[in-house]
Tab-separated table of C-alpha atoms in Angstrom:
chain	number	residue	atom	x	y	z
S	39	MET	CA	3.364	25.648	-10.283
S	40	VAL	CA	4.336	26.728	-6.782
S	41	ASN	CA	0.771	27.316	-5.863
S	42	LEU	CA	-0.411	24.046	-7.691
S	43	LEU	CA	2.660	22.116	-5.640
S	44	GLY	CA	1.103	23.486	-2.346
S	45	LEU	CA	-2.433	22.585	-3.120
S	46	SER	CA	-1.349	19.356	-3.492
S	47	ALA	CA	0.777	19.073	-0.385
S	48	VAL	CA	-2.388	20.596	1.638
S	49	CYS	CA	-4.941	18.197	0.150
S	50	ILE	CA	-2.998	15.178	0.966
S	51	ALA	CA	-1.907	16.592	4.890
S	52	SER	CA	-5.752	17.371	5.244
S	53	LEU	CA	-6.875	13.802	4.003
S	54	ASN	CA	-4.708	12.685	6.568
S	55	VAL	CA	-5.572	15.015	9.558
S	56	LEU	CA	-9.554	14.664	8.719
S	57	SER	CA	-9.664	10.559	8.140
S	58	THR	CA	-7.850	10.596	11.527
S	59	LEU	CA	-9.824	13.318	13.895
S	60	GLY	CA	-13.103	11.460	12.410
S	61	LEU	CA	-12.221	8.055	13.585
S	62	LEU	CA	-11.225	9.210	17.055
S	63	THR	CA	-13.401	12.136	17.683
S	64	THR	CA	-16.817	11.700	16.319
S	65	ASN	CA	-19.574	8.855	16.358
S	66	SER	CA	-22.477	11.319	14.544
S	67	LYS	CA	-23.586	10.019	11.166
S	68	PRO	CA	-24.291	13.163	9.747
S	69	THR	CA	-20.806	14.421	10.847
S	70	ARG	CA	-18.874	11.992	9.322
S	71	THR	CA	-21.098	11.553	6.238
S	72	ILE	CA	-19.802	15.794	5.514
S	73	LEU	CA	-16.146	14.247	6.448
S	74	CYS	CA	-16.238	11.660	3.686
S	75	ALA	CA	-17.719	14.510	1.082
S	76	ALA	CA	-14.984	16.757	2.219
S	77	LEU	CA	-12.536	13.851	1.819
S	78	PHE	CA	-13.802	13.412	-1.661
S	79	GLY	CA	-12.937	17.237	-2.724
S	80	LEU	CA	-9.985	16.782	-1.212
S	81	THR	CA	-8.965	14.134	-3.429
S	82	GLY	CA	-10.229	15.761	-6.244
S	83	GLY	CA	-8.295	18.781	-5.412
S	84	PHE	CA	-5.442	16.894	-5.064
S	85	GLN	CA	-5.793	15.166	-8.660
S	86	TYR	CA	-6.226	18.402	-10.092
S	87	GLY	CA	-3.268	19.975	-8.523
S	88	PHE	CA	-0.804	17.279	-8.592
S	89	THR	CA	-1.724	16.151	-12.416
S	90	THR	CA	-1.281	19.701	-13.362
S	91	TRP	CA	2.005	20.504	-12.047
S	92	TYR	CA	3.817	17.070	-11.635
S	93	GLN	CA	5.206	16.037	-15.484
S	94	ASN	CA	5.280	12.253	-15.615
S	95	ARG	CA	2.395	10.660	-16.365
S	96	MET	CA	3.385	6.930	-14.495
S	97	HIS	CA	3.341	8.749	-11.401
S	98	ARG	CA	0.506	10.648	-11.596
S	99	GLY	CA	-1.615	7.969	-12.926
S	100	LEU	CA	0.014	5.861	-9.432
S	101	ALA	CA	-0.726	9.175	-6.971
S	102	ALA	CA	-4.221	9.104	-8.304
S	103	SER	CA	-5.038	5.428	-7.965
S	104	ILE	CA	-3.435	5.215	-4.395
S	105	LEU	CA	-5.458	8.322	-3.148
S	106	TRP	CA	-8.799	7.268	-4.482
S	107	ALA	CA	-8.093	4.063	-2.936
S	108	TYR	CA	-7.580	6.211	0.496
S	109	LEU	CA	-10.855	7.580	0.018
S	110	LEU	CA	-12.425	4.090	-0.265
S	111	SER	CA	-10.665	3.184	2.982
S	112	ALA	CA	-11.983	5.926	4.995
S	113	VAL	CA	-15.344	5.992	3.612
S	114	GLU	CA	-15.516	2.129	4.674
S	115	LEU	CA	-13.867	2.957	8.090
S	116	LEU	CA	-16.132	5.644	8.987
S	117	LEU	CA	-19.829	5.024	7.297
S	118	ILE	CA	-19.953	1.488	6.687
S	119	SER	CA	-17.837	-0.555	9.371
S	120	ASP	CA	-18.035	2.403	11.950
S	121	VAL	CA	-14.797	2.037	13.286
S	122	ASN	CA	-14.193	4.495	16.304
S	123	LEU	CA	-12.789	5.465	19.613
S	124	LYS	CA	-13.824	1.865	20.897
S	125	ASP	CA	-12.024	0.161	18.511
S	126	ALA	CA	-8.467	2.182	19.136
S	127	PRO	CA	-5.487	0.796	21.694
S	128	ASN	CA	-6.664	3.376	24.517
S	129	PRO	CA	-10.075	3.851	24.037
S	130	LYS	CA	-10.823	4.533	27.837
S	131	SER	CA	-8.048	7.157	27.541
S	132	ASN	CA	-9.265	10.690	28.798
S	133	ASN	CA	-7.149	11.655	25.965
S	134	ALA	CA	-8.609	10.517	22.508
S	135	LEU	CA	-6.078	12.121	20.672
S	136	SER	CA	-3.174	10.393	22.630
S	137	GLY	CA	-0.034	9.466	19.988
S	138	LYS	CA	-0.797	5.385	20.311
S	139	ASN	CA	-4.118	6.372	19.220
S	140	ILE	CA	-3.315	8.783	16.572
S	141	LYS	CA	-1.105	6.295	15.177
S	142	TRP	CA	-3.546	3.284	14.792
S	143	ALA	CA	-6.084	5.559	13.455
S	144	PHE	CA	-3.265	7.065	10.654
S	145	PHE	CA	-2.126	3.693	9.920
S	146	LEU	CA	-5.333	2.200	9.819
S	147	VAL	CA	-6.849	4.296	6.950
S	148	TRP	CA	-3.685	3.401	5.059
S	149	ASN	CA	-3.929	-0.288	5.770
S	150	PHE	CA	-5.951	-0.928	2.702
S	151	ARG	CA	-6.389	-5.015	3.508
S	152	ARG	CA	-6.305	-4.360	7.394
S	153	ILE	CA	-3.826	-6.461	8.157
S	154	GLY	CA	-3.292	-7.881	11.629
S	155	THR	CA	-6.921	-6.431	12.221
S	156	LYS	CA	-10.098	-8.161	13.080
S	157	TRP	CA	-11.068	-6.951	9.698
S	158	GLN	CA	-8.262	-8.703	7.254
S	159	VAL	CA	-9.376	-9.296	4.353
S	160	ARG	CA	-9.261	-13.141	2.934
S	161	ASN	CA	-6.552	-14.889	1.250
S	162	VAL	CA	-3.802	-12.432	1.861
S	163	PRO	CA	-0.360	-13.887	0.785
S	164	SER	CA	1.936	-15.444	3.267
S	165	PHE	CA	5.415	-14.847	3.546
S	166	GLY	CA	6.264	-18.169	1.896
S	167	THR	CA	5.723	-20.785	-0.679
S	168	SER	CA	4.253	-23.567	1.976
S	169	ALA	CA	3.079	-23.627	5.395
S	170	SER	CA	6.334	-24.092	6.966
S	171	ASP	CA	8.374	-20.980	5.658
S	172	GLY	CA	4.752	-18.947	5.664
S	173	LYS	CA	5.944	-17.206	9.021
S	174	PRO	CA	6.702	-13.518	8.639
S	175	PRO	CA	10.601	-13.045	8.274
S	176	SER	CA	13.103	-11.346	10.572
S	177	GLN	CA	13.603	-7.523	10.377
S	178	GLY	CA	17.010	-7.949	8.273
S	179	GLU	CA	15.561	-10.692	5.986
S	180	PHE	CA	13.065	-8.937	5.257
S	181	VAL	CA	14.480	-5.569	4.698
S	182	ARG	CA	16.677	-7.629	2.078
S	183	LYS	CA	14.473	-9.491	0.159
S	184	ARG	CA	12.129	-6.574	-0.509
S	185	LEU	CA	15.023	-4.182	-1.099
S	186	LEU	CA	15.904	-6.726	-4.081
S	187	ILE	CA	12.960	-7.025	-4.928
S	188	VAL	CA	12.568	-2.959	-5.416
S	189	VAL	CA	15.726	-2.943	-7.223
S	190	ILE	CA	14.876	-5.217	-9.789
S	191	ALA	CA	11.155	-3.941	-10.511
S	192	SER	CA	12.848	-0.426	-10.708
S	193	LEU	CA	15.266	-1.682	-13.263
S	194	PHE	CA	12.620	-3.753	-15.290
S	195	LEU	CA	10.736	-0.841	-15.009
S	196	ASP	CA	13.264	1.973	-16.302
S	197	GLY	CA	13.976	-0.914	-19.163
S	198	MET	CA	10.738	-0.859	-20.345
S	199	THR	CA	10.255	2.855	-20.180
S	200	ALA	CA	13.978	4.244	-21.437
S	201	GLY	CA	13.632	2.303	-24.960
S	202	PRO	CA	12.152	4.485	-28.178
S	203	PRO	CA	8.444	5.149	-27.850
S	204	PRO	CA	6.055	2.510	-29.389
S	205	ASP	CA	4.207	3.258	-32.630
S	206	MET	CA	1.000	4.850	-31.862
S	207	GLU	CA	-0.646	2.770	-34.260
S	208	MET	CA	-0.571	-0.340	-31.653
S	209	PHE	CA	-3.107	2.029	-29.406
S	210	SER	CA	-5.448	3.021	-32.342
S	211	GLU	CA	-9.054	2.333	-31.873
S	212	HIS	CA	-9.146	-0.759	-33.820
S	213	LYS	CA	-6.371	-2.203	-32.088
S	214	GLN	CA	-8.220	-1.804	-28.618
S	215	TYR	CA	-11.140	-4.443	-29.610
S	216	LEU	CA	-10.982	-7.876	-31.443
S	217	THR	CA	-14.278	-8.532	-33.731
S	218	LEU	CA	-15.013	-11.567	-35.551
S	219	SER	CA	-14.281	-9.745	-38.794
S	220	GLN	CA	-10.861	-9.411	-37.473
S	221	LEU	CA	-10.058	-13.097	-36.691
S	222	SER	CA	-9.437	-13.761	-40.400
S	223	GLN	CA	-6.771	-11.117	-40.764
S	224	PHE	CA	-4.879	-12.745	-37.375
S	225	ASP	CA	-1.247	-14.253	-37.771
S	226	ALA	CA	1.528	-15.541	-35.484
S	227	GLU	CA	2.926	-11.652	-35.762
S	228	GLU	CA	-0.526	-10.116	-34.558
S	229	VAL	CA	-0.608	-12.527	-31.590
S	230	ILE	CA	2.683	-12.056	-30.306
S	231	THR	CA	2.392	-8.219	-30.518
S	232	ARG	CA	-1.243	-8.228	-28.426
S	233	VAL	CA	0.818	-10.452	-26.272
S	234	ILE	CA	3.476	-8.360	-25.579
S	235	LEU	CA	1.431	-5.115	-25.443
S	236	THR	CA	-0.722	-6.410	-22.918
S	237	MET	CA	1.702	-7.459	-21.073
S	238	THR	CA	3.540	-4.317	-20.977
S	239	ILE	CA	0.503	-2.726	-20.079
S	240	ALA	CA	-0.271	-5.047	-17.068
S	241	LEU	CA	3.295	-4.133	-15.511
S	242	ASN	CA	3.394	-0.631	-16.030
S	243	ALA	CA	0.408	-0.805	-13.891
S	244	ALA	CA	1.481	-3.022	-11.353
S	245	LEU	CA	5.129	-2.585	-10.733
S	246	PRO	CA	4.566	1.173	-9.543
S	247	ILE	CA	2.403	0.123	-7.001
S	248	LEU	CA	4.397	-2.905	-5.587
S	249	ILE	CA	7.413	-0.599	-6.103
S	250	THR	CA	5.293	1.866	-3.741
S	251	TYR	CA	4.251	-0.806	-1.234
S	252	TYR	CA	7.727	-2.617	-0.748
S	253	ALA	CA	9.565	0.818	-0.693
S	254	THR	CA	7.153	1.989	2.317
S	255	SER	CA	7.326	-1.455	3.977
S	256	ILE	CA	11.170	-1.159	4.093
S	257	ILE	CA	10.926	2.501	5.656
S	258	LEU	CA	8.399	1.356	8.166
S	259	VAL	CA	10.361	-1.790	9.295
S	260	ILE	CA	13.414	-0.260	9.585
S	261	THR	CA	12.347	2.577	11.532
S	262	GLY	CA	10.748	0.260	13.939
S	263	LEU	CA	6.850	1.901	13.330
S	264	SER	CA	5.958	-1.225	12.033
S	265	LEU	CA	6.502	-5.182	12.077
S	266	PRO	CA	7.110	-7.250	8.599
S	267	ALA	CA	3.913	-9.309	9.305
S	268	GLU	CA	1.981	-6.396	8.942
S	269	PHE	CA	3.225	-5.904	5.029
S	270	PRO	CA	2.743	-9.689	3.552
S	271	GLN	CA	3.275	-9.662	-0.538
S	272	LEU	CA	0.612	-7.200	-2.362
S	273	TYR	CA	-0.120	-9.853	-4.627
S	274	GLY	CA	-1.493	-13.397	-4.593
S	275	ALA	CA	0.379	-16.048	-6.749
S	276	ILE	CA	-0.553	-15.815	-10.615
S	277	LEU	CA	-0.306	-19.429	-11.026
S	278	LYS	CA	-3.718	-19.801	-8.788
S	279	CYS	CA	-5.362	-16.995	-10.736
S	280	TYR	CA	-6.992	-19.968	-13.330
S	281	SER	CA	-10.561	-17.943	-13.511
S	282	VAL	CA	-11.349	-14.219	-13.831
S	283	ARG	CA	-13.010	-14.149	-10.524
S	284	ARG	CA	-9.742	-15.692	-8.873
S	285	PHE	CA	-7.317	-12.894	-11.029
S	286	TRP	CA	-9.363	-9.792	-9.230
S	287	GLY	CA	-9.924	-11.491	-6.247
S	288	ASN	CA	-6.623	-13.080	-5.647
S	289	LEU	CA	-4.351	-11.149	-7.382
S	290	TRP	CA	-5.420	-7.091	-8.727
S	291	HIS	CA	-7.854	-5.921	-6.395
S	292	GLN	CA	-6.229	-7.432	-3.490
S	293	TRP	CA	-5.085	-4.391	-2.516
S	294	LEU	CA	-8.537	-2.931	-3.118
S	295	ARG	CA	-10.778	-5.546	-1.768
S	296	TRP	CA	-11.892	-4.524	1.570
S	297	GLY	CA	-12.909	-0.920	0.123
S	298	LEU	CA	-14.544	-2.225	-2.288
S	299	THR	CA	-16.516	-5.277	-1.304
S	300	ALA	CA	-17.250	-3.382	1.806
S	301	ILE	CA	-18.852	-0.604	0.168
S	302	ALA	CA	-20.681	-3.121	-2.327
S	303	THR	CA	-22.243	-5.159	0.306
S	304	SER	CA	-23.668	-1.760	1.876
S	305	ILE	CA	-24.964	-0.579	-1.104
S	306	ASN	CA	-26.947	-3.923	-1.957
S	307	SER	CA	-27.896	-4.211	1.404
S	308	SER	CA	-29.796	-0.909	1.409
S	309	LEU	CA	-31.694	-2.329	-1.683
S	310	ALA	CA	-33.026	-5.332	0.137
S	311	ILE	CA	-31.814	-7.837	-1.933
S	312	PRO	CA	-31.967	-11.439	-0.383
S	313	ARG	CA	-28.096	-12.487	0.306
S	314	THR	CA	-28.818	-15.953	-0.969
S	315	SER	CA	-30.427	-15.017	-4.228
S	316	ASN	CA	-28.437	-14.986	-8.097
S	317	LEU	CA	-29.233	-10.726	-8.365
S	318	TYR	CA	-27.540	-10.371	-5.235
S	319	ARG	CA	-24.619	-12.196	-6.518
S	320	VAL	CA	-24.733	-10.179	-9.872
S	321	SER	CA	-25.547	-7.031	-8.174
S	322	MET	CA	-22.754	-7.209	-6.190
S	323	LEU	CA	-19.938	-8.150	-9.001
S	324	LEU	CA	-21.576	-4.742	-10.838
S	325	SER	CA	-20.667	-2.785	-8.000
S	326	VAL	CA	-17.866	-3.910	-7.363
S	327	PHE	CA	-16.473	-3.248	-11.014
S	328	PHE	CA	-18.382	-0.167	-11.265
S	329	ILE	CA	-16.766	1.281	-8.176
S	330	SER	CA	-13.393	0.053	-9.348
S	331	GLY	CA	-13.974	1.185	-12.989
S	332	CYS	CA	-14.413	4.943	-11.846
S	333	ILE	CA	-11.127	4.755	-10.214
S	334	HIS	CA	-9.057	3.507	-13.068
S	335	GLN	CA	-11.010	5.557	-15.287
S	336	LEU	CA	-9.924	8.456	-13.026
S	337	SER	CA	-6.258	7.514	-13.189
S	338	ASP	CA	-6.467	7.176	-16.953
S	339	LEU	CA	-7.526	10.949	-16.879
S	340	ALA	CA	-4.483	11.555	-14.111
S	341	ILE	CA	-2.071	10.043	-16.803
S	342	GLY	CA	-3.510	12.400	-19.471
S	343	ILE	CA	-5.598	9.608	-21.385
S	344	PRO	CA	-8.729	12.183	-22.973
S	345	GLN	CA	-12.075	11.105	-21.786
S	346	SER	CA	-13.145	10.208	-25.312
S	347	GLU	CA	-10.202	7.633	-25.330
S	348	SER	CA	-10.255	6.146	-22.292
S	349	ASN	CA	-12.210	2.772	-22.259
S	350	GLY	CA	-10.757	1.575	-18.593
S	351	PHE	CA	-14.293	1.879	-17.350
S	352	TYR	CA	-16.198	0.060	-20.191
S	353	PHE	CA	-13.324	-2.931	-19.759
S	354	PHE	CA	-14.397	-3.054	-16.041
S	355	MET	CA	-18.049	-3.197	-16.688
S	356	MET	CA	-17.249	-6.222	-18.832
S	357	GLN	CA	-15.729	-8.250	-15.880
S	358	PRO	CA	-19.279	-9.172	-14.515
S	359	LEU	CA	-20.389	-10.533	-17.790
S	360	ALA	CA	-16.948	-12.785	-17.972
S	361	ILE	CA	-17.590	-14.075	-14.631
S	362	ILE	CA	-21.328	-14.682	-14.704
S	363	PHE	CA	-20.269	-16.720	-18.090
S	364	GLU	CA	-17.459	-18.281	-16.447
S	365	ASP	CA	-19.824	-19.328	-13.207
S	366	THR	CA	-22.201	-20.925	-15.632
S	367	PHE	CA	-19.555	-22.534	-18.252
S	368	GLU	CA	-17.905	-24.212	-15.047
S	369	SER	CA	-21.274	-25.382	-13.160
S	370	VAL	CA	-22.278	-27.204	-16.387
S	371	TYR	CA	-19.257	-28.102	-17.641
S	372	PHE	CA	-17.576	-29.517	-14.731
S	373	ARG	CA	-20.261	-31.186	-13.574
S	374	PRO	CA	-19.544	-34.342	-15.392
S	375	CYS	CA	-15.976	-34.310	-13.868
S	376	ALA	CA	-17.535	-34.613	-10.043
S	377	HIS	CA	-16.515	-38.555	-10.480
S	378	LEU	CA	-12.589	-37.775	-11.050
S	379	VAL	CA	-10.298	-37.253	-7.661
S	380	LEU	CA	-10.090	-33.833	-6.387
S	381	ALA	CA	-6.365	-33.140	-7.510
S	382	ALA	CA	-7.113	-34.446	-11.070
S	383	ARG	CA	-10.253	-32.456	-11.281
S	384	GLU	CA	-8.630	-28.930	-10.058
S	385	THR	CA	-6.080	-29.735	-12.689
S	386	TYR	CA	-8.202	-30.350	-15.788
S	387	ARG	CA	-10.166	-27.032	-14.293
S	388	SER	CA	-6.918	-24.687	-14.025
S	389	ARG	CA	-5.600	-25.860	-17.611
S	390	SER	CA	-8.891	-24.766	-19.026
S	391	GLY	CA	-9.011	-21.482	-16.799
S	392	PHE	CA	-6.027	-20.706	-17.521
S	393	ILE	CA	-6.857	-20.494	-21.147
S	394	PHE	CA	-9.954	-18.811	-20.969
S	395	VAL	CA	-8.664	-16.228	-18.941
S	396	GLY	CA	-5.657	-15.654	-21.489
């Protein structure tokens, strides 16, 4: 047990050290490739050690997800964007490993959305609900609001997990799929059960990540290591997710967006697919959800779901098909609405979109 704990600690420390050194000390592509291979091995080692000795399944899945996301971030910085010492705060310093540069490199890899940098992702949620109150709050206001959210989310999560264990029949294989033959057996109780089950699974996945992100932001802001502006909301507004594309881009994939899209773009560029072609758009979708599906599959394994019963990867590989269908449907179905004013057209589109996403 102690050895596995030590393995986990060594792996996570080595991940941070190697990625920081890689950003500041070498521009060599072969060297950085070797570093990324080492980071991959360390991430796998952490998952093995941590999931073997640690018993809490939710925490195991959370740790695995975050560490694989960290690997994506490091690979993107080291191999794709080719970030190096020239991008650091003191690029001309005689000491590349100055405290300021080390802090910059360390936090940059953990800054999955690249907030406050020239690589910041699009559609980052603002701090407020309107342009007037969207500016970053003061330190005190930031800490109070984030602390309240952490407490409420933690209590809500405890409430969901404190009850009796669910009936495993709800998670049986025939419940995971919906076929045409099952539609005739549907009743109100079945619909309500499936909706509640889906929401429970979604919240159990989203809340631990949100709590971790907000708790970390509180600590860093209180200690003065970061500013409130560096920690906008983690997820986008759910009311704006009236399409499958918007749901993934603005909500769930918001914190993975840069790593996923940058790596997918690199893959498709190497295939020399014209960027303006439909093939490029389809290939980008497949690449992004393939990578995301792999991460979520590894998270399922960390939780303890057997490989034979984990369908997360297949679920994610279905999302490009849903988006392609959605884009095709919108281009045909909403073309007759072109004569409507923008507000009316968007209302019509969003209402029908929520039905499809649901």
